[in-house]
PDB file of C-alpha atoms and ligand atoms in Angstrom:
ATOM      1  CA  MET P   1      30.564 -27.460  48.237  1.00 55.00           C
ATOM      2  CA  ALA P   2      32.314 -30.400  49.857  1.00 59.00           C
ATOM      3  CA  ILE P   3      35.655 -29.004  48.755  1.00 54.00           C
ATOM      4  CA  LEU P   4      34.775 -25.599  50.109  1.00 55.00           C
ATOM      5  CA  ASN P   5      33.713 -27.127  53.406  1.00 64.00           C
ATOM      6  CA  SER P   6      36.901 -29.094  53.836  1.00 65.00           C
ATOM      7  CA  THR P   7      38.982 -26.076  52.903  1.00 59.00           C
ATOM      8  CA  LEU P   8      37.113 -24.074  55.475  1.00 56.00           C
ATOM      9  CA  ALA P   9      37.542 -26.808  58.069  1.00 62.00           C
ATOM     10  CA  PHE P  10      41.237 -26.907  57.270  1.00 51.00           C
ATOM     11  CA  LEU P  11      41.573 -23.146  57.660  1.00 53.00           C
ATOM     12  CA  VAL P  12      39.720 -23.162  60.965  1.00 53.00           C
ATOM     13  CA  LEU P  13      41.871 -25.991  62.223  1.00 49.00           C
ATOM     14  CA  ALA P  14      45.066 -24.334  61.024  1.00 55.00           C
ATOM     15  CA  PHE P  15      44.072 -21.127  62.741  1.00 49.00           C
ATOM     16  CA  ALA P  16      43.247 -22.982  65.951  1.00 52.00           C
ATOM     17  CA  PHE P  17      46.671 -24.628  65.939  1.00 48.00           C
ATOM     18  CA  PHE P  18      48.378 -21.341  65.209  1.00 50.00           C
ATOM     19  CA  PHE P  19      46.437 -19.665  68.003  1.00 49.00           C
ATOM     20  CA  CYS P  20      47.383 -22.423  70.470  1.00 48.00           C
ATOM     21  CA  TYR P  21      51.010 -22.151  69.414  1.00 50.00           C
ATOM     22  CA  VAL P  22      51.087 -18.401  69.930  1.00 50.00           C
ATOM     23  CA  MET P  23      49.371 -18.679  73.302  1.00 51.00           C
ATOM     24  CA  SER P  24      51.587 -21.469  74.574  1.00 49.00           C
ATOM     25  CA  SER P  25      54.826 -19.913  73.421  1.00 49.00           C
ATOM     26  CA  GLY P  26      53.891 -16.584  74.975  1.00 58.00           C
ATOM     27  CA  SER P  27      53.612 -13.273  73.252  1.00 89.00           C
ATOM     28  CA  TYR P  28      55.391 -10.080  74.080  1.00 96.00           C
ATOM     29  CA  ASP P  29      56.332  -6.698  72.612  1.00 96.00           C
ATOM     30  CA  TYR P  30      59.758  -5.963  74.087  1.00 97.00           C
ATOM     31  CA  PHE P  31      62.277  -7.040  76.728  1.00 98.00           C
ATOM     32  CA  GLN P  32      63.059  -5.631  80.140  1.00 97.00           C
ATOM     33  CA  PHE P  33      66.646  -6.271  81.184  1.00 98.00           C
ATOM     34  CA  VAL P  34      66.692  -5.911  84.957  1.00 98.00           C
ATOM     35  CA  GLN P  35      69.790  -5.334  87.060  1.00 98.00           C
ATOM     36  CA  GLN P  36      69.702  -5.227  90.827  1.00 98.00           C
ATOM     37  CA  TRP P  37      71.716  -3.678  93.631  1.00 98.00           C
ATOM     38  CA  PRO P  38      72.477  -6.668  95.928  1.00 97.00           C
ATOM     39  CA  PRO P  39      72.713  -4.703  99.216  1.00 96.00           C
ATOM     40  CA  THR P  40      69.060  -3.696  98.763  1.00 96.00           C
ATOM     41  CA  ASN P  41      67.995  -7.314  98.180  1.00 96.00           C
ATOM     42  CA  CYS P  42      69.665  -8.255 101.425  1.00 95.00           C
ATOM     43  CA  ARG P  43      68.450  -5.312 103.454  1.00 92.00           C
ATOM     44  CA  VAL P  44      64.787  -6.010 102.814  1.00 91.00           C
ATOM     45  CA  ARG P  45      65.143  -9.729 103.512  1.00 86.00           C
ATOM     46  CA  ILE P  46      64.556  -9.801 107.214  1.00 78.00           C
ATOM     47  CA  LYS P  47      63.311 -13.335 107.773  1.00 79.00           C
ATOM     48  CA  ARG P  48      65.975 -15.158 105.784  1.00 84.00           C
ATOM     49  CA  PRO P  49      69.205 -13.187 105.546  1.00 87.00           C
ATOM     50  CA  CYS P  50      71.389 -13.390 102.444  1.00 91.00           C
ATOM     51  CA  SER P  51      73.822 -16.292 102.405  1.00 88.00           C
ATOM     52  CA  ASN P  52      76.750 -13.906 102.004  1.00 87.00           C
ATOM     53  CA  PRO P  53      76.707 -11.369 104.853  1.00 82.00           C
ATOM     54  CA  ARG P  54      78.612  -8.811 102.774  1.00 89.00           C
ATOM     55  CA  PRO P  55      76.595  -8.438  99.569  1.00 93.00           C
ATOM     56  CA  LEU P  56      78.341  -7.599  96.293  1.00 96.00           C
ATOM     57  CA  GLN P  57      78.836  -3.889  95.694  1.00 97.00           C
ATOM     58  CA  TYR P  58      77.976  -3.822  91.991  1.00 98.00           C
ATOM     59  CA  PHE P  59      74.827  -4.158  89.934  1.00 98.00           C
ATOM     60  CA  THR P  60      74.113  -7.759  88.986  1.00 98.00           C
ATOM     61  CA  ILE P  61      71.565  -9.292  86.632  1.00 98.00           C
ATOM     62  CA  HIS P  62      68.124 -10.148  87.909  1.00 98.00           C
ATOM     63  CA  GLY P  63      66.643 -11.233  84.602  1.00 98.00           C
ATOM     64  CA  LEU P  64      65.680 -10.641  80.992  1.00 98.00           C
ATOM     65  CA  TRP P  65      61.918 -10.458  80.816  1.00 97.00           C
ATOM     66  CA  PRO P  66      59.797 -10.569  77.671  1.00 97.00           C
ATOM     67  CA  SER P  67      57.115  -7.950  78.371  1.00 96.00           C
ATOM     68  CA  ASN P  68      53.874  -6.657  76.986  1.00 95.00           C
ATOM     69  CA  TYR P  69      52.929  -2.961  76.704  1.00 93.00           C
ATOM     70  CA  SER P  70      49.199  -3.405  77.095  1.00 91.00           C
ATOM     71  CA  ASN P  71      49.328  -6.085  79.768  1.00 88.00           C
ATOM     72  CA  PRO P  72      51.431  -5.218  82.813  1.00 81.00           C
ATOM     73  CA  THR P  73      51.345  -8.853  83.928  1.00 85.00           C
ATOM     74  CA  MET P  74      54.284 -10.343  82.096  1.00 87.00           C
ATOM     75  CA  PRO P  75      53.869 -13.521  80.122  1.00 93.00           C
ATOM     76  CA  SER P  76      55.395 -16.248  82.264  1.00 94.00           C
ATOM     77  CA  ASN P  77      55.973 -19.971  82.572  1.00 95.00           C
ATOM     78  CA  CYS P  78      55.374 -20.559  78.888  1.00 96.00           C
ATOM     79  CA  ASN P  79      55.349 -23.998  77.379  1.00 93.00           C
ATOM     80  CA  GLY P  80      58.950 -24.426  76.265  1.00 94.00           C
ATOM     81  CA  THR P  81      62.217 -26.217  76.895  1.00 95.00           C
ATOM     82  CA  GLN P  82      63.018 -26.554  80.593  1.00 95.00           C
ATOM     83  CA  PHE P  83      66.394 -25.351  81.863  1.00 96.00           C
ATOM     84  CA  LYS P  84      69.322 -27.725  82.014  1.00 93.00           C
ATOM     85  CA  MET P  85      72.762 -26.728  83.196  1.00 89.00           C
ATOM     86  CA  GLN P  86      74.275 -28.632  80.258  1.00 88.00           C
ATOM     87  CA  ASN P  87      72.667 -26.059  77.937  1.00 88.00           C
ATOM     88  CA  LEU P  88      75.244 -23.506  79.051  1.00 92.00           C
ATOM     89  CA  PHE P  89      78.851 -23.776  77.931  1.00 92.00           C
ATOM     90  CA  PRO P  90      81.312 -23.773  80.858  1.00 93.00           C
ATOM     91  CA  TYR P  91      82.939 -20.482  79.761  1.00 94.00           C
ATOM     92  CA  LEU P  92      79.542 -18.791  79.931  1.00 96.00           C
ATOM     93  CA  ARG P  93      78.736 -20.296  83.325  1.00 96.00           C
ATOM     94  CA  SER P  94      81.894 -18.838  84.829  1.00 96.00           C
ATOM     95  CA  ARG P  95      81.014 -15.371  83.480  1.00 97.00           C
ATOM     96  CA  LEU P  96      77.456 -15.637  84.740  1.00 98.00           C
ATOM     97  CA  LYS P  97      78.744 -16.411  88.211  1.00 97.00           C
ATOM     98  CA  MET P  98      80.062 -12.821  88.213  1.00 97.00           C
ATOM     99  CA  SER P  99      77.228 -11.101  86.392  1.00 98.00           C
ATOM    100  CA  TRP P 100      74.196 -13.137  87.465  1.00 98.00           C
ATOM    101  CA  PRO P 101      74.795 -14.586  90.941  1.00 97.00           C
ATOM    102  CA  ASP P 102      72.049 -15.557  93.318  1.00 96.00           C
ATOM    103  CA  VAL P 103      72.801 -12.951  95.948  1.00 95.00           C
ATOM    104  CA  GLU P 104      70.042 -14.171  98.238  1.00 94.00           C
ATOM    105  CA  SER P 105      70.324 -17.933  98.679  1.00 93.00           C
ATOM    106  CA  GLY P 106      73.640 -18.415  96.882  1.00 93.00           C
ATOM    107  CA  ASN P 107      72.480 -21.133  94.466  1.00 95.00           C
ATOM    108  CA  ASP P 108      73.244 -19.545  91.094  1.00 96.00           C
ATOM    109  CA  THR P 109      72.025 -22.519  89.064  1.00 96.00           C
ATOM    110  CA  LYS P 110      68.680 -22.421  90.782  1.00 96.00           C
ATOM    111  CA  PHE P 111      68.345 -18.690  90.062  1.00 97.00           C
ATOM    112  CA  TRP P 112      69.156 -19.164  86.355  1.00 98.00           C
ATOM    113  CA  GLU P 113      66.783 -22.099  86.169  1.00 97.00           C
ATOM    114  CA  GLY P 114      63.979 -20.069  87.743  1.00 97.00           C
ATOM    115  CA  GLU P 115      64.497 -17.071  85.434  1.00 98.00           C
ATOM    116  CA  TRP P 116      64.666 -19.188  82.287  1.00 98.00           C
ATOM    117  CA  ASN P 117      61.660 -21.341  83.136  1.00 97.00           C
ATOM    118  CA  LYS P 118      59.553 -18.353  84.143  1.00 97.00           C
ATOM    119  CA  HIS P 119      60.607 -15.754  81.559  1.00 97.00           C
ATOM    120  CA  GLY P 120      62.993 -17.244  78.995  1.00 97.00           C
ATOM    121  CA  THR P 121      60.497 -19.851  77.833  1.00 97.00           C
ATOM    122  CA  CYS P 122      58.230 -17.014  76.654  1.00 97.00           C
ATOM    123  CA  SER P 123      60.773 -15.728  74.120  1.00 97.00           C
ATOM    124  CA  GLU P 124      62.296 -19.042  73.098  1.00 96.00           C
ATOM    125  CA  ARG P 125      61.403 -18.486  69.441  1.00 95.00           C
ATOM    126  CA  ILE P 126      63.864 -15.576  69.453  1.00 96.00           C
ATOM    127  CA  LEU P 127      66.460 -16.710  72.006  1.00 97.00           C
ATOM    128  CA  ASN P 128      67.169 -20.324  72.894  1.00 96.00           C
ATOM    129  CA  ILE P 129      68.630 -21.105  76.327  1.00 96.00           C
ATOM    130  CA  MET P 130      72.244 -20.487  75.355  1.00 96.00           C
ATOM    131  CA  GLN P 131      71.381 -17.293  73.443  1.00 97.00           C
ATOM    132  CA  TYR P 132      69.188 -16.018  76.285  1.00 98.00           C
ATOM    133  CA  PHE P 133      72.089 -16.141  78.729  1.00 98.00           C
ATOM    134  CA  GLN P 134      74.702 -14.973  76.218  1.00 98.00           C
ATOM    135  CA  ARG P 135      72.599 -11.962  75.267  1.00 98.00           C
ATOM    136  CA  SER P 136      72.008 -11.076  78.903  1.00 98.00           C
ATOM    137  CA  GLN P 137      75.727 -11.310  79.608  1.00 98.00           C
ATOM    138  CA  ALA P 138      76.436  -8.991  76.654  1.00 98.00           C
ATOM    139  CA  MET P 139      73.823  -6.499  77.880  1.00 98.00           C
ATOM    140  CA  TRP P 140      75.399  -6.499  81.328  1.00 98.00           C
ATOM    141  CA  LYS P 141      78.836  -5.877  79.821  1.00 98.00           C
ATOM    142  CA  SER P 142      77.641  -3.132  77.496  1.00 98.00           C
ATOM    143  CA  HIS P 143      77.012  -0.563  80.232  1.00 98.00           C
ATOM    144  CA  ASN P 144      78.447  -0.640  83.740  1.00 98.00           C
ATOM    145  CA  ILE P 145      75.734   1.027  85.799  1.00 98.00           C
ATOM    146  CA  THR P 146      77.868   0.999  88.940  1.00 98.00           C
ATOM    147  CA  GLU P 147      80.504   3.039  87.115  1.00 98.00           C
ATOM    148  CA  ILE P 148      78.039   5.346  85.379  1.00 98.00           C
ATOM    149  CA  LEU P 149      76.568   6.285  88.755  1.00 98.00           C
ATOM    150  CA  LYS P 150      79.968   6.542  90.405  1.00 98.00           C
ATOM    151  CA  ASN P 151      81.114   8.987  87.712  1.00 98.00           C
ATOM    152  CA  ALA P 152      78.052  11.089  88.530  1.00 98.00           C
ATOM    153  CA  SER P 153      78.991  10.972  92.248  1.00 98.00           C
ATOM    154  CA  ILE P 154      76.075   8.680  93.003  1.00 98.00           C
ATOM    155  CA  VAL P 155      77.629   6.184  95.384  1.00 98.00           C
ATOM    156  CA  PRO P 156      76.172   4.268  98.325  1.00 98.00           C
ATOM    157  CA  HIS P 157      75.633   6.606 101.252  1.00 97.00           C
ATOM    158  CA  PRO P 158      73.782   6.081 104.539  1.00 95.00           C
ATOM    159  CA  THR P 159      71.914   9.397 104.576  1.00 95.00           C
ATOM    160  CA  GLN P 160      72.227  11.219 101.260  1.00 97.00           C
ATOM    161  CA  THR P 161      69.232  11.026  98.919  1.00 97.00           C
ATOM    162  CA  TRP P 162      68.608  11.723  95.254  1.00 97.00           C
ATOM    163  CA  LYS P 163      65.700  12.675  93.040  1.00 96.00           C
ATOM    164  CA  TYR P 164      64.475  10.112  90.508  1.00 95.00           C
ATOM    165  CA  SER P 165      65.775  12.317  87.682  1.00 95.00           C
ATOM    166  CA  ASP P 166      69.217  12.706  89.340  1.00 96.00           C
ATOM    167  CA  ILE P 167      69.746   8.963  88.964  1.00 97.00           C
ATOM    168  CA  VAL P 168      68.102   8.514  85.579  1.00 97.00           C
ATOM    169  CA  SER P 169      69.925  11.394  83.941  1.00 97.00           C
ATOM    170  CA  PRO P 170      73.541  10.043  83.956  1.00 98.00           C
ATOM    171  CA  ILE P 171      72.304   6.613  82.874  1.00 98.00           C
ATOM    172  CA  LYS P 172      70.352   8.193  80.049  1.00 98.00           C
ATOM    173  CA  SER P 173      73.412  10.192  78.963  1.00 98.00           C
ATOM    174  CA  ALA P 174      75.615   7.100  78.955  1.00 98.00           C
ATOM    175  CA  THR P 175      73.205   4.776  77.154  1.00 98.00           C
ATOM    176  CA  GLY P 176      71.216   7.220  75.045  1.00 98.00           C
ATOM    177  CA  ARG P 177      68.030   5.556  76.291  1.00 98.00           C
ATOM    178  CA  THR P 178      65.637   6.134  79.163  1.00 97.00           C
ATOM    179  CA  PRO P 179      65.903   3.465  81.850  1.00 97.00           C
ATOM    180  CA  LEU P 180      63.350   2.648  84.516  1.00 97.00           C
ATOM    181  CA  LEU P 181      64.187   2.617  88.222  1.00 97.00           C
ATOM    182  CA  ARG P 182      62.621   0.247  90.702  1.00 97.00           C
ATOM    183  CA  CYS P 183      62.711   0.790  94.456  1.00 97.00           C
ATOM    184  CA  LYS P 184      62.060  -1.201  97.596  1.00 96.00           C
ATOM    185  CA  GLN P 185      60.430   0.272 100.630  1.00 93.00           C
ATOM    186  CA  ASP P 186      62.411  -0.035 103.872  1.00 92.00           C
ATOM    187  CA  LYS P 187      60.422   1.535 106.690  1.00 88.00           C
ATOM    188  CA  SER P 188      59.987   5.169 105.621  1.00 90.00           C
ATOM    189  CA  THR P 189      62.819   5.144 103.078  1.00 93.00           C
ATOM    190  CA  GLN P 190      62.648   4.155  99.459  1.00 96.00           C
ATOM    191  CA  LEU P 191      65.801   2.375  98.448  1.00 97.00           C
ATOM    192  CA  LEU P 192      67.110   2.140  94.908  1.00 98.00           C
ATOM    193  CA  HIS P 193      66.860  -1.530  94.017  1.00 98.00           C
ATOM    194  CA  GLU P 194      66.821  -2.082  90.261  1.00 98.00           C
ATOM    195  CA  VAL P 195      67.672  -0.385  86.997  1.00 98.00           C
ATOM    196  CA  VAL P 196      65.777  -1.601  83.950  1.00 98.00           C
ATOM    197  CA  PHE P 197      66.957  -1.273  80.356  1.00 98.00           C
ATOM    198  CA  CYS P 198      64.431  -1.951  77.618  1.00 98.00           C
ATOM    199  CA  TYR P 199      65.192  -3.761  74.366  1.00 98.00           C
ATOM    200  CA  ASP P 200      63.254  -4.352  71.166  1.00 98.00           C
ATOM    201  CA  TYR P 201      61.474  -7.593  70.268  1.00 97.00           C
ATOM    202  CA  ASN P 202      64.684  -9.224  69.066  1.00 97.00           C
ATOM    203  CA  ALA P 203      66.658  -8.204  72.152  1.00 98.00           C
ATOM    204  CA  ILE P 204      69.183  -6.381  69.990  1.00 97.00           C
ATOM    205  CA  LYS P 205      68.383  -2.680  69.983  1.00 98.00           C
ATOM    206  CA  GLN P 206      68.059  -0.826  73.280  1.00 98.00           C
ATOM    207  CA  ILE P 207      64.943   1.362  73.362  1.00 98.00           C
ATOM    208  CA  ASP P 208      63.419   3.847  75.791  1.00 98.00           C
ATOM    209  CA  CYS P 209      61.513   2.356  78.699  1.00 97.00           C
ATOM    210  CA  ASN P 210      58.161   4.043  79.067  1.00 92.00           C
ATOM    211  CA  ARG P 211      56.574   2.315  82.022  1.00 87.00           C
ATOM    212  CA  THR P 212      56.025   4.653  84.941  1.00 78.00           C
ATOM    213  CA  ALA P 213      55.686   2.657  88.154  1.00 70.00           C
ATOM    214  CA  GLY P 214      58.825   1.508  89.909  1.00 85.00           C
ATOM    215  CA  CYS P 215      59.856   4.196  92.370  1.00 93.00           C
ATOM    216  CA  GLY P 216      57.675   6.952  93.752  1.00 87.00           C
ATOM    217  CA  LYS P 217      58.881   9.669  91.390  1.00 80.00           C
ATOM    218  CA  GLN P 218      58.038  12.523  93.715  1.00 87.00           C
ATOM    219  CA  ARG P 219      59.909  11.005  96.629  1.00 92.00           C
ATOM    220  CA  ASP P 220      63.611  11.057  97.392  1.00 96.00           C
ATOM    221  CA  ILE P 221      65.578   7.904  96.729  1.00 97.00           C
ATOM    222  CA  SER P 222      68.203   6.461  98.995  1.00 97.00           C
ATOM    223  CA  PHE P 223      71.118   4.408  97.637  1.00 98.00           C
ATOM    224  CA  GLN P 224      72.846   2.391 100.337  1.00 96.00           C
TER     225      GLN P 224
HETATM  226  C1  NAG Y 301      49.704  -8.426  75.293  1.00 85.86           C
HETATM  227  O1  NAG Y 301      48.712  -8.899  76.202  1.00 85.86           O
HETATM  228  C2  NAG Y 301      47.388  -8.766  75.715  1.00 85.86           C
HETATM  229  C3  NAG Y 301      46.444  -9.109  76.851  1.00 85.86           C
HETATM  230  O2  NAG Y 301      46.775 -10.351  77.425  1.00 85.86           O
HETATM  231  C4  NAG Y 301      47.242  -9.660  74.500  1.00 85.86           C
HETATM  232  O3  NAG Y 301      45.923  -9.544  74.006  1.00 85.86           O
HETATM  233  C5  NAG Y 301      48.223  -9.222  73.438  1.00 85.86           C
HETATM  234  O4  NAG Y 301      48.186 -10.107  72.351  1.00 85.86           O
HETATM  235  C6  NAG Y 301      49.647  -9.185  73.984  1.00 85.86           C
HETATM  236  N1  NAG Y 301      50.507  -8.510  73.007  1.00 85.86           N
HETATM  237  C7  NAG Y 301      51.474  -9.135  72.385  1.00 85.86           C
HETATM  238  C8  NAG Y 301      52.275  -8.393  71.386  1.00 85.86           C
HETATM  239  O5  NAG Y 301      51.721 -10.280  72.619  1.00 85.86           O
HETATM  240  C1  NAG Y 302      53.580 -28.143  75.528  1.00 85.86           C
HETATM  241  O1  NAG Y 302      52.202 -28.395  75.745  1.00 85.86           O
HETATM  242  C2  NAG Y 302      51.723 -29.556  75.086  1.00 85.86           C
HETATM  243  C3  NAG Y 302      50.203 -29.649  75.244  1.00 85.86           C
HETATM  244  O2  NAG Y 302      49.803 -29.116  76.471  1.00 85.86           O
HETATM  245  C4  NAG Y 302      52.442 -30.771  75.626  1.00 85.86           C
HETATM  246  O3  NAG Y 302      51.990 -31.945  74.968  1.00 85.86           O
HETATM  247  C5  NAG Y 302      53.935 -30.605  75.397  1.00 85.86           C
HETATM  248  O4  NAG Y 302      54.626 -31.664  75.962  1.00 85.86           O
HETATM  249  C6  NAG Y 302      54.419 -29.296  75.991  1.00 85.86           C
HETATM  250  N1  NAG Y 302      55.801 -29.085  75.588  1.00 85.86           N
HETATM  251  C7  NAG Y 302      56.754 -28.770  76.451  1.00 85.86           C
HETATM  252  C8  NAG Y 302      58.108 -28.610  75.874  1.00 85.86           C
HETATM  253  O5  NAG Y 302      56.542 -28.607  77.623  1.00 85.86           O
HETATM  254  C1  NAG Y 303      71.018 -25.669  93.431  1.00 85.86           C
HETATM  255  O1  NAG Y 303      69.936 -25.688  92.541  1.00 85.86           O
HETATM  256  C2  NAG Y 303      69.974 -26.732  91.586  1.00 85.86           C
HETATM  257  C3  NAG Y 303      68.886 -26.511  90.589  1.00 85.86           C
HETATM  258  O2  NAG Y 303      67.652 -26.259  91.173  1.00 85.86           O
HETATM  259  C4  NAG Y 303      69.858 -28.051  92.323  1.00 85.86           C
HETATM  260  O3  NAG Y 303      69.887 -29.109  91.410  1.00 85.86           O
HETATM  261  C5  NAG Y 303      71.006 -28.154  93.329  1.00 85.86           C
HETATM  262  O4  NAG Y 303      70.841 -29.310  94.102  1.00 85.86           O
HETATM  263  C6  NAG Y 303      71.071 -26.946  94.235  1.00 85.86           C
HETATM  264  N1  NAG Y 303      72.306 -26.967  94.998  1.00 85.86           N
HETATM  265  C7  NAG Y 303      72.344 -26.833  96.297  1.00 85.86           C
HETATM  266  C8  NAG Y 303      73.694 -26.857  96.933  1.00 85.86           C
HETATM  267  O5  NAG Y 303      71.328 -26.691  96.970  1.00 85.86           O
HETATM  268  C1  NAG Y 304      82.054  -1.672  86.921  1.00 85.86           C
HETATM  269  O1  NAG Y 304      82.451  -0.490  87.563  1.00 85.86           O
HETATM  270  C2  NAG Y 304      82.817  -0.672  88.903  1.00 85.86           C
HETATM  271  C3  NAG Y 304      83.051   0.697  89.509  1.00 85.86           C
HETATM  272  O2  NAG Y 304      83.937   1.446  88.759  1.00 85.86           O
HETATM  273  C4  NAG Y 304      84.054  -1.579  88.958  1.00 85.86           C
HETATM  274  O3  NAG Y 304      84.410  -1.816  90.306  1.00 85.86           O
HETATM  275  C5  NAG Y 304      83.708  -2.909  88.286  1.00 85.86           C
HETATM  276  O4  NAG Y 304      84.863  -3.725  88.215  1.00 85.86           O
HETATM  277  C6  NAG Y 304      83.178  -2.700  86.887  1.00 85.86           C
HETATM  278  N1  NAG Y 304      82.697  -3.972  86.367  1.00 85.86           N
HETATM  279  C7  NAG Y 304      83.049  -4.449  85.177  1.00 85.86           C
HETATM  280  C8  NAG Y 304      82.505  -5.772  84.785  1.00 85.86           C
HETATM  281  O5  NAG Y 304      83.782  -3.846  84.434  1.00 85.86           O
HETATM  282  C1  NAG Y 305      84.017   7.143  84.226  1.00 85.86           C
HETATM  283  O1  NAG Y 305      85.062   8.069  84.357  1.00 85.86           O
HETATM  284  C2  NAG Y 305      86.339   7.569  83.968  1.00 85.86           C
HETATM  285  C3  NAG Y 305      87.381   8.617  84.338  1.00 85.86           C
HETATM  286  O2  NAG Y 305      87.004   9.871  83.872  1.00 85.86           O
HETATM  287  C4  NAG Y 305      86.299   7.255  82.478  1.00 85.86           C
HETATM  288  O3  NAG Y 305      87.526   6.727  82.067  1.00 85.86           O
HETATM  289  C5  NAG Y 305      85.214   6.226  82.223  1.00 85.86           C
HETATM  290  O4  NAG Y 305      85.080   5.967  80.855  1.00 85.86           O
HETATM  291  C6  NAG Y 305      83.871   6.694  82.777  1.00 85.86           C
HETATM  292  N1  NAG Y 305      82.935   5.593  82.674  1.00 85.86           N
HETATM  293  C7  NAG Y 305      81.690   5.744  82.277  1.00 85.86           C
HETATM  294  C8  NAG Y 305      80.858   4.504  82.220  1.00 85.86           C
HETATM  295  O5  NAG Y 305      81.214   6.798  81.944  1.00 85.86           O
HETATM  296  C1  NAG Y 306      55.210   2.711  75.199  1.00 85.86           C
HETATM  297  O1  NAG Y 306      55.698   2.588  73.891  1.00 85.86           O
HETATM  298  C2  NAG Y 306      55.003   1.641  73.097  1.00 85.86           C
HETATM  299  C3  NAG Y 306      55.739   1.516  71.753  1.00 85.86           C
HETATM  300  O2  NAG Y 306      55.989   2.759  71.208  1.00 85.86           O
HETATM  301  C4  NAG Y 306      53.545   2.053  72.960  1.00 85.86           C
HETATM  302  O3  NAG Y 306      52.858   1.083  72.215  1.00 85.86           O
HETATM  303  C5  NAG Y 306      52.946   2.157  74.351  1.00 85.86           C
HETATM  304  O4  NAG Y 306      51.622   2.604  74.278  1.00 85.86           O
HETATM  305  C6  NAG Y 306      53.743   3.110  75.219  1.00 85.86           C
HETATM  306  N1  NAG Y 306      53.216   3.071  76.579  1.00 85.86           N
HETATM  307  C7  NAG Y 306      53.111   4.159  77.328  1.00 85.86           C
HETATM  308  C8  NAG Y 306      52.593   3.963  78.720  1.00 85.86           C
HETATM  309  O5  NAG Y 306      53.445   5.248  76.937  1.00 85.86           O
END
C-alpha cells in the first residue's frame, strides 16, 4: 500500500511538473509568418511618424508567431531565454536588416527583441533564437510577395482597388497554399497591410491558412 501510495504521489508530481512545463513553454498548433507592407504601417501612424519618411517599397517581416487554432489569442511572453544580440551571427544580422527592419521607430534590434520575447519564447523547444531568425529569413526568401503581386499587376496605386480574392489568388498560385490577408482601416478605406503564410508545427512545411478575419472580405482593398 505504501509503495502504491508513493508511486501514485510520484505520478501526480511528475504530471504536475509536466503540466507546468507545457504551460510555461507555451503550446501552439502552427506558425503564422507575417509580412507587412511598410507604407501602410507609416500611413496609419499619425501621432508618431515613421523614422524614415520614405518607407521601404517591399514586404518586410513582421514576425513568426506560434499560434493556436482553438484559441485566437496567441500564446505570448512564454517563460524562455530572453533575446540577446550576441545570439545572432553577424552575417544573419546584416540579412535581417534588409528583411526584418523596424520600419516604424528604426531600431531593428529592439524590434527583433520584442518579437522573440513575445512570440519566439513560445516555440523555443522547436526553434532556438538563432534558428527562429534563420528560419524566418529563409521563409522571407522563399517567396517574394512584392514580385508575385507585381507580376499579377497588383502594384501600389492611389485609387485602384482589388477584391480580396484578386490579391490572394496570385499568391496562392505561386506558393500552392492559401495565405491570409490583414488590412488596416484608414478613414473609409481598407488598406492592404499584411500577408500571412502558415506553417506546420515544426515551421518547415507551408500549409493553408484557414483563419477568416483580417480584411473585410466583402469590401474592396486598396494597396498604396
Ligand atoms: C490552444 O489553446 C487552448 C485554450 O487556451 C488550450 O486548451 C490548448 O491546449 C491549446 N492547444 C495547443 C495545441 O496548445
Ligand atoms: C521560468 O519560470 C521559473 C518559475 O517561475 C523561474 O524560476 C525561471 O527562472 C524561469 N526561467 C526563465 C528562463 O525565465
Ligand atoms: C535599440 O534597442 C536596443 C534593444 O532594446 C537598445 O539596447 C538600444 O539602446 C536601442 N538603440 C537606440 C539607438 O535607441
Ligand atoms: C522582390 O521583388 C521586388 C520586385 O520585383 C524586387 O524589387 C526585390 O529586389 C525582390 N527582393 C528580393 C529579396 O529578391
Ligand atoms: C515574375 O515575372 C518574371 C518575368 O516574367 C519571372 O521571371 C519571375 O519568375 C516572376 N516571379 C514570380 C515570383 O512569379
Ligand atoms: C483549421 O485547420 C485546423 C487543422 O486542420 C483545424 O483543426 C481547424 O479547426 C481549422 N479551423 C477552421 C476555422 O477551419
